[in-house]
């Protein structure tokens, strides 16, 4: 079971979340673009690649993920026929978006974060596949496909059993700016989250798009995205500090007692004004009545 910090609160980000039926009534997505060989079955999945050779597909958010701290929980499924399969899929948090390329279906020399679910071993002795690894791209360095990204990896883990699992397979990526990046995986048992990696301060572009992509070559697999739930994370202390800062910018601090007191006096003056209007209206009406009576006597 994953530990839950009671001091961390969350706000769902609809703009970066996916669930059935995925598409609007006009067969488009309001918040995501998709392309390549991606197929969307509204009641089941977003299939990035089918179990056929030489395919690639992607889906990317239309808006950047600008939250300071965030969590992305996603359900996916990797499956297919035969004993040999490949190549893999990726989760992206990058400046680039919707750009097809040779790195698991997306562009090389990217700037930002890539999480790779590599299902086929090319040349990496001593590592058990499938393998999940993270790479921080600087916009200039290429992913070394020949060695399965050995030179590019800054964190990762073996995940034997993640392909063709009998339970819903999920990932949960949690990021706190200037603090940590953490990836947990669920594939052995439901509600059992295994830590893949947790890393210290990681620099991710403040304006970056979220996306998924996949690629097949001579070997193939179905790479499906079932759901994505993204949240903005904040601590209770962070919320309190933000509120105080806003009060400072307004030039005053918020005091509930003063606020209630001021509302009480305000309502008192409103009642006085209403009373005055009623009295004035009554006096005018009475004067008009007396005048009309006086005139009627002399008619």
CSV table of C-alpha atoms in Angstrom, one decimal:
chain,number,residue,atom,x,y,z
A,1,UNK,CA,0.0,0.0,0.0
A,2,UNK,CA,1.2,3.5,-0.8
A,3,UNK,CA,1.6,5.9,2.1
A,4,UNK,CA,-0.8,8.8,2.1
A,5,UNK,CA,0.4,12.1,3.6
A,6,UNK,CA,-2.5,13.8,5.3
A,7,UNK,CA,-0.9,17.2,4.9
A,8,UNK,CA,-1.0,16.9,1.1
A,9,UNK,CA,-4.2,18.0,-0.6
A,10,UNK,CA,-5.1,17.7,-4.3
A,11,UNK,CA,-7.2,19.3,-6.9
A,12,UNK,CA,-8.2,17.3,-10.0
A,13,UNK,CA,-6.9,18.7,-13.3
A,14,UNK,CA,-9.6,17.9,-15.9
A,15,UNK,CA,-7.5,19.4,-18.7
A,16,UNK,CA,-4.9,16.7,-18.2
A,17,UNK,CA,-7.1,13.7,-17.4
A,18,UNK,CA,-8.6,11.0,-19.6
A,19,UNK,CA,-11.5,8.6,-19.2
A,20,UNK,CA,-14.2,6.9,-21.2
A,21,UNK,CA,-15.6,7.9,-23.7
A,22,UNK,CA,-12.4,10.0,-24.4
A,23,UNK,CA,-14.1,11.9,-27.2
A,24,UNK,CA,-16.8,14.6,-27.4
A,25,UNK,CA,-19.9,14.4,-29.5
A,26,UNK,CA,-18.0,15.7,-32.5
A,27,UNK,CA,-15.6,12.8,-32.2
A,28,UNK,CA,-12.8,15.1,-31.0
A,29,UNK,CA,-11.2,15.6,-27.6
A,30,UNK,CA,-11.4,19.0,-26.0
A,31,UNK,CA,-8.2,18.7,-24.1
A,32,UNK,CA,-6.0,16.2,-26.2
A,33,UNK,CA,-4.7,15.8,-29.7
A,34,UNK,CA,-3.8,12.3,-31.0
A,35,UNK,CA,-2.3,11.0,-34.2
A,36,UNK,CA,-0.2,8.4,-35.9
A,37,UNK,CA,-1.6,4.9,-35.6
A,38,UNK,CA,-3.6,5.7,-32.5
A,39,UNK,CA,-7.1,4.2,-32.4
A,40,UNK,CA,-9.7,5.3,-29.8
A,41,UNK,CA,-12.4,2.9,-28.8
A,42,UNK,CA,-14.7,5.1,-26.8
A,43,UNK,CA,-15.9,2.4,-24.3
A,44,UNK,CA,-12.5,0.7,-23.7
A,45,UNK,CA,-9.2,2.3,-24.5
A,46,UNK,CA,-6.9,4.7,-26.4
A,47,UNK,CA,-4.7,2.3,-28.4
A,48,UNK,CA,-1.4,3.9,-29.3
A,49,UNK,CA,-0.3,0.9,-31.4
A,50,UNK,CA,-1.9,-2.3,-32.4
A,51,UNK,CA,-0.2,-5.7,-32.4
A,52,UNK,CA,1.3,-5.0,-35.9
A,53,UNK,CA,4.8,-4.2,-37.0
A,54,UNK,CA,6.1,-0.7,-37.8
A,55,UNK,CA,3.4,1.3,-36.0
A,56,UNK,CA,3.7,4.4,-33.8
A,57,UNK,CA,1.0,6.5,-32.2
A,58,UNK,CA,0.7,9.3,-29.7
A,59,UNK,CA,-1.7,11.4,-27.6
A,60,UNK,CA,-0.7,14.8,-26.1
A,61,UNK,CA,-2.4,17.5,-24.0
A,62,UNK,CA,-3.4,20.7,-25.7
A,63,UNK,CA,-2.5,22.8,-22.7
A,64,UNK,CA,0.8,22.8,-20.8
A,65,UNK,CA,1.0,21.3,-17.3
A,66,UNK,CA,1.8,24.4,-15.3
A,67,UNK,CA,1.1,23.1,-11.8
A,68,UNK,CA,4.1,23.5,-9.5
A,69,UNK,CA,3.5,20.1,-7.9
A,70,UNK,CA,1.5,17.3,-9.5
A,71,UNK,CA,0.6,13.7,-9.6
A,72,UNK,CA,-0.3,11.6,-12.7
A,73,UNK,CA,-1.9,8.2,-12.1
A,74,UNK,CA,-2.5,6.3,-15.3
A,75,UNK,CA,-3.9,2.8,-16.1
A,76,UNK,CA,-2.4,1.1,-19.1
A,77,UNK,CA,-2.2,-2.3,-20.7
A,78,UNK,CA,0.6,-4.0,-22.7
A,79,UNK,CA,-0.5,-7.2,-24.4
A,80,UNK,CA,-0.3,-9.2,-27.6
A,81,UNK,CA,0.2,-12.5,-29.2
A,82,UNK,CA,3.4,-14.6,-29.5
A,83,UNK,CA,6.4,-14.9,-27.3
A,84,UNK,CA,8.4,-12.1,-28.8
A,85,UNK,CA,7.1,-8.5,-28.5
A,86,UNK,CA,8.2,-4.9,-28.6
A,87,UNK,CA,9.1,-2.1,-28.6
A,88,UNK,CA,7.6,0.0,-25.9
A,89,UNK,CA,5.7,3.0,-24.7
A,90,UNK,CA,6.5,6.3,-23.0
A,91,UNK,CA,5.0,9.0,-20.8
A,92,UNK,CA,6.2,12.5,-21.6
A,93,UNK,CA,6.4,15.8,-19.7
A,94,UNK,CA,8.2,17.9,-22.3
A,95,UNK,CA,8.3,21.3,-24.1
A,96,UNK,CA,7.6,19.5,-27.4
A,97,UNK,CA,4.2,18.1,-28.1
A,98,UNK,CA,2.6,15.9,-30.8
A,99,UNK,CA,5.9,15.4,-32.6
A,100,UNK,CA,6.3,11.9,-34.0
A,101,UNK,CA,9.8,10.4,-33.9
A,102,UNK,CA,12.1,7.4,-33.2
A,103,UNK,CA,11.9,7.4,-29.4
A,104,UNK,CA,9.0,5.1,-28.6
A,105,UNK,CA,6.9,7.0,-31.2
A,106,UNK,CA,7.9,10.5,-30.2
A,107,UNK,CA,10.6,13.0,-31.1
A,108,UNK,CA,14.3,12.6,-30.2
A,109,UNK,CA,16.4,15.3,-28.5
A,110,UNK,CA,13.4,16.4,-26.4
A,111,UNK,CA,13.5,18.8,-23.5
A,112,UNK,CA,11.9,17.6,-20.4
A,113,UNK,CA,11.1,14.2,-18.8
A,114,UNK,CA,10.5,10.9,-20.5
A,115,UNK,CA,9.4,7.7,-18.7
A,116,UNK,CA,10.1,4.7,-21.0
A,117,UNK,CA,8.4,1.3,-20.6
A,118,UNK,CA,10.8,-0.8,-22.7
A,119,UNK,CA,9.6,-4.3,-23.5
A,120,UNK,CA,12.3,-5.5,-25.8
A,121,UNK,CA,16.0,-5.9,-24.8
A,122,UNK,CA,18.4,-4.8,-27.5
A,123,UNK,CA,21.8,-4.7,-25.8
A,124,UNK,CA,21.9,-4.2,-22.1
A,125,UNK,CA,23.5,-7.1,-20.2
A,126,UNK,CA,22.5,-7.8,-16.6
A,127,UNK,CA,19.1,-6.0,-16.8
A,128,UNK,CA,15.8,-7.8,-16.7
A,129,UNK,CA,13.1,-6.7,-19.2
A,130,UNK,CA,10.5,-5.2,-19.3
A,131,UNK,CA,12.5,-2.2,-18.0
A,132,UNK,CA,11.1,1.2,-16.9
A,133,UNK,CA,13.5,4.1,-16.9
A,134,UNK,CA,13.5,7.9,-16.7
A,135,UNK,CA,15.5,10.2,-18.9
A,136,UNK,CA,15.9,14.0,-18.5
A,137,UNK,CA,16.3,15.5,-22.0
A,138,UNK,CA,18.2,18.8,-22.5
A,139,UNK,CA,17.0,19.4,-26.1
A,140,UNK,CA,20.4,18.3,-27.5
A,141,UNK,CA,21.1,14.7,-26.3
A,142,UNK,CA,19.8,11.7,-28.3
A,143,UNK,CA,18.3,8.7,-26.7
A,144,UNK,CA,20.7,5.8,-27.2
A,145,UNK,CA,18.4,3.1,-28.6
A,146,UNK,CA,21.3,0.6,-29.2
A,147,UNK,CA,21.9,0.2,-25.5
A,148,UNK,CA,18.3,0.7,-24.4
A,149,UNK,CA,19.1,4.1,-23.0
A,150,UNK,CA,21.8,3.0,-20.6
A,151,UNK,CA,23.8,6.2,-21.0
A,152,UNK,CA,20.7,8.4,-20.6
A,153,UNK,CA,19.1,6.8,-17.5
A,154,UNK,CA,19.0,8.7,-14.3
A,155,UNK,CA,16.5,6.3,-12.5
A,156,UNK,CA,14.7,3.1,-13.4
A,157,UNK,CA,13.6,-0.4,-12.4
A,158,UNK,CA,12.9,-3.9,-13.8
A,159,UNK,CA,9.2,-4.7,-14.1
A,160,UNK,CA,8.9,-8.3,-15.1
A,161,UNK,CA,5.2,-9.2,-15.3
A,162,UNK,CA,4.0,-5.8,-16.2
A,163,UNK,CA,3.2,-7.0,-19.7
A,164,UNK,CA,0.2,-9.2,-20.0
A,165,UNK,CA,-0.6,-8.8,-16.2
A,166,UNK,CA,-3.9,-10.3,-14.9
A,167,UNK,CA,-4.8,-7.2,-13.0
A,168,UNK,CA,-5.1,-3.6,-14.0
A,169,UNK,CA,-1.6,-2.2,-14.5
A,170,UNK,CA,-1.0,1.3,-13.3
A,171,UNK,CA,1.7,3.9,-12.8
A,172,UNK,CA,1.8,6.9,-10.5
A,173,UNK,CA,4.2,9.7,-11.1
A,174,UNK,CA,4.5,12.3,-8.4
A,175,UNK,CA,6.5,15.5,-8.7
A,176,UNK,CA,7.3,18.2,-6.1
A,177,UNK,CA,9.3,21.1,-7.5
A,178,UNK,CA,12.8,21.4,-6.2
A,179,UNK,CA,12.2,18.3,-4.0
A,180,UNK,CA,11.5,15.0,-5.6
A,181,UNK,CA,10.3,12.8,-8.4
A,182,UNK,CA,8.7,9.5,-7.6
A,183,UNK,CA,7.3,6.6,-9.7
A,184,UNK,CA,5.3,3.8,-8.3
A,185,UNK,CA,3.9,0.8,-10.3
A,186,UNK,CA,0.9,-1.5,-9.7
A,187,UNK,CA,1.2,-4.8,-11.6
A,188,UNK,CA,1.7,-7.6,-9.1
A,189,UNK,CA,-1.5,-7.2,-7.1
A,190,UNK,CA,-4.3,-4.7,-6.9
A,191,UNK,CA,-3.7,-1.8,-4.6
A,192,UNK,CA,-0.1,-3.0,-4.1
A,193,UNK,CA,2.2,-0.2,-5.3
A,194,UNK,CA,5.8,-1.0,-5.8
A,195,UNK,CA,8.4,1.8,-5.7
A,196,UNK,CA,10.2,2.0,-9.1
A,197,UNK,CA,12.4,5.0,-8.1
A,198,UNK,CA,12.4,8.1,-6.0
A,199,UNK,CA,14.9,10.8,-7.0
A,200,UNK,CA,16.0,14.1,-5.4
A,201,UNK,CA,15.5,17.5,-6.9
A,202,UNK,CA,14.7,17.2,-10.6
A,203,UNK,CA,14.5,20.2,-13.0
A,204,UNK,CA,11.4,19.9,-15.3
A,205,UNK,CA,10.4,22.7,-17.6
A,206,UNK,CA,7.8,25.0,-15.9
A,207,UNK,CA,5.8,25.0,-19.2
A,208,UNK,CA,5.6,21.4,-20.5
A,209,UNK,CA,3.0,19.2,-22.1
A,210,UNK,CA,1.9,15.8,-21.0
A,211,UNK,CA,1.6,12.9,-23.4
A,212,UNK,CA,1.9,9.2,-24.2
A,213,UNK,CA,3.4,7.5,-27.2
A,214,UNK,CA,4.3,4.0,-28.3
A,215,UNK,CA,6.2,2.2,-31.1
A,216,UNK,CA,6.5,-1.2,-32.7
A,217,UNK,CA,9.1,-2.5,-35.1
A,218,UNK,CA,9.7,-6.0,-36.4
A,219,UNK,CA,8.1,-7.1,-33.1
A,220,UNK,CA,4.8,-5.7,-31.9
A,221,UNK,CA,2.3,-5.3,-29.1
A,222,UNK,CA,-0.9,-3.6,-28.2
A,223,UNK,CA,-0.1,-0.5,-26.1
A,224,UNK,CA,-3.3,0.8,-24.5
A,225,UNK,CA,-4.0,3.8,-22.3
A,226,UNK,CA,-7.2,3.1,-20.2
A,227,UNK,CA,-7.3,6.2,-18.0
A,228,UNK,CA,-5.3,9.2,-16.8
A,229,UNK,CA,-6.0,11.1,-13.6
A,230,UNK,CA,-3.9,14.2,-13.1
A,231,UNK,CA,-3.9,16.3,-9.9
A,232,UNK,CA,-2.4,19.5,-8.7
A,233,UNK,CA,-0.8,18.9,-5.3
A,234,UNK,CA,-0.4,21.4,-2.4
A,235,UNK,CA,0.3,21.2,1.3
A,236,UNK,CA,-1.9,22.8,4.0
A,237,UNK,CA,1.0,25.1,4.9
A,238,UNK,CA,1.5,26.0,1.2
A,239,UNK,CA,-2.2,27.0,1.0
A,240,UNK,CA,-2.0,29.1,4.1
A,241,UNK,CA,1.1,30.9,2.9
A,242,UNK,CA,-0.5,31.6,-0.5
A,243,UNK,CA,-3.6,33.1,1.2
A,244,UNK,CA,-1.4,35.3,3.5
A,245,UNK,CA,0.6,36.5,0.4
A,246,UNK,CA,-2.6,37.4,-1.4
A,247,UNK,CA,-3.8,39.4,1.7
A,248,UNK,CA,-0.5,41.2,1.7
A,249,UNK,CA,-0.8,42.2,-1.9
A,250,UNK,CA,-4.3,43.6,-1.1
A,251,UNK,CA,-2.6,45.7,1.6
A,252,UNK,CA,-4.6,44.2,4.4
A,253,UNK,CA,-4.9,41.0,6.4
A,254,UNK,CA,-8.1,39.1,6.6
A,255,UNK,CA,-9.7,39.0,10.1
A,256,UNK,CA,-12.9,37.0,10.3
A,257,UNK,CA,-14.1,38.9,13.5
A,258,UNK,CA,-13.5,42.2,11.8
A,259,UNK,CA,-15.3,41.0,8.7
A,260,UNK,CA,-18.3,39.9,10.7
A,261,UNK,CA,-18.3,43.2,12.6
A,262,UNK,CA,-18.2,45.3,9.5
A,263,UNK,CA,-21.0,43.2,7.9
A,264,UNK,CA,-23.1,43.8,11.0
A,265,UNK,CA,-22.6,47.6,10.9
A,266,UNK,CA,-23.2,47.6,7.2
A,267,UNK,CA,-26.6,45.9,7.6
A,268,UNK,CA,-27.5,48.3,10.4
A,269,UNK,CA,-27.0,51.3,8.1
A,270,UNK,CA,-28.9,49.6,5.3
A,271,UNK,CA,-31.9,49.2,7.6
A,272,UNK,CA,-31.7,52.8,8.7
A,273,UNK,CA,-31.8,53.9,5.0
A,274,UNK,CA,-34.7,51.6,4.2
A,275,UNK,CA,-36.6,52.9,7.2
A,276,UNK,CA,-36.0,56.5,6.1
A,277,UNK,CA,-37.2,55.8,2.6
A,278,UNK,CA,-40.4,54.2,4.0
A,279,UNK,CA,-41.1,57.1,6.3
A,280,UNK,CA,-40.5,59.6,3.5
A,281,UNK,CA,-42.7,57.7,1.2
A,282,UNK,CA,-45.5,57.6,3.8
A,283,UNK,CA,-45.2,61.3,4.5
A,284,UNK,CA,-45.5,62.2,0.8
A,285,UNK,CA,-48.4,59.9,0.4
A,286,UNK,CA,-50.2,61.5,3.4
A,287,UNK,CA,-49.6,65.0,2.1
A,288,UNK,CA,-51.0,64.1,-1.3
A,289,UNK,CA,-54.0,62.6,0.3
A,290,UNK,CA,-54.7,65.8,2.4
A,291,UNK,CA,-54.3,68.0,-0.7
A,292,UNK,CA,-56.8,65.9,-2.7
A,293,UNK,CA,-59.4,66.0,0.2
A,294,UNK,CA,-59.0,69.8,0.4
A,295,UNK,CA,-59.7,70.2,-3.3
A,296,UNK,CA,-62.7,68.0,-3.2
A,297,UNK,CA,-64.4,70.2,-0.6
A,298,UNK,CA,-64.3,73.2,-2.9
A,299,UNK,CA,-65.5,71.4,-6.1
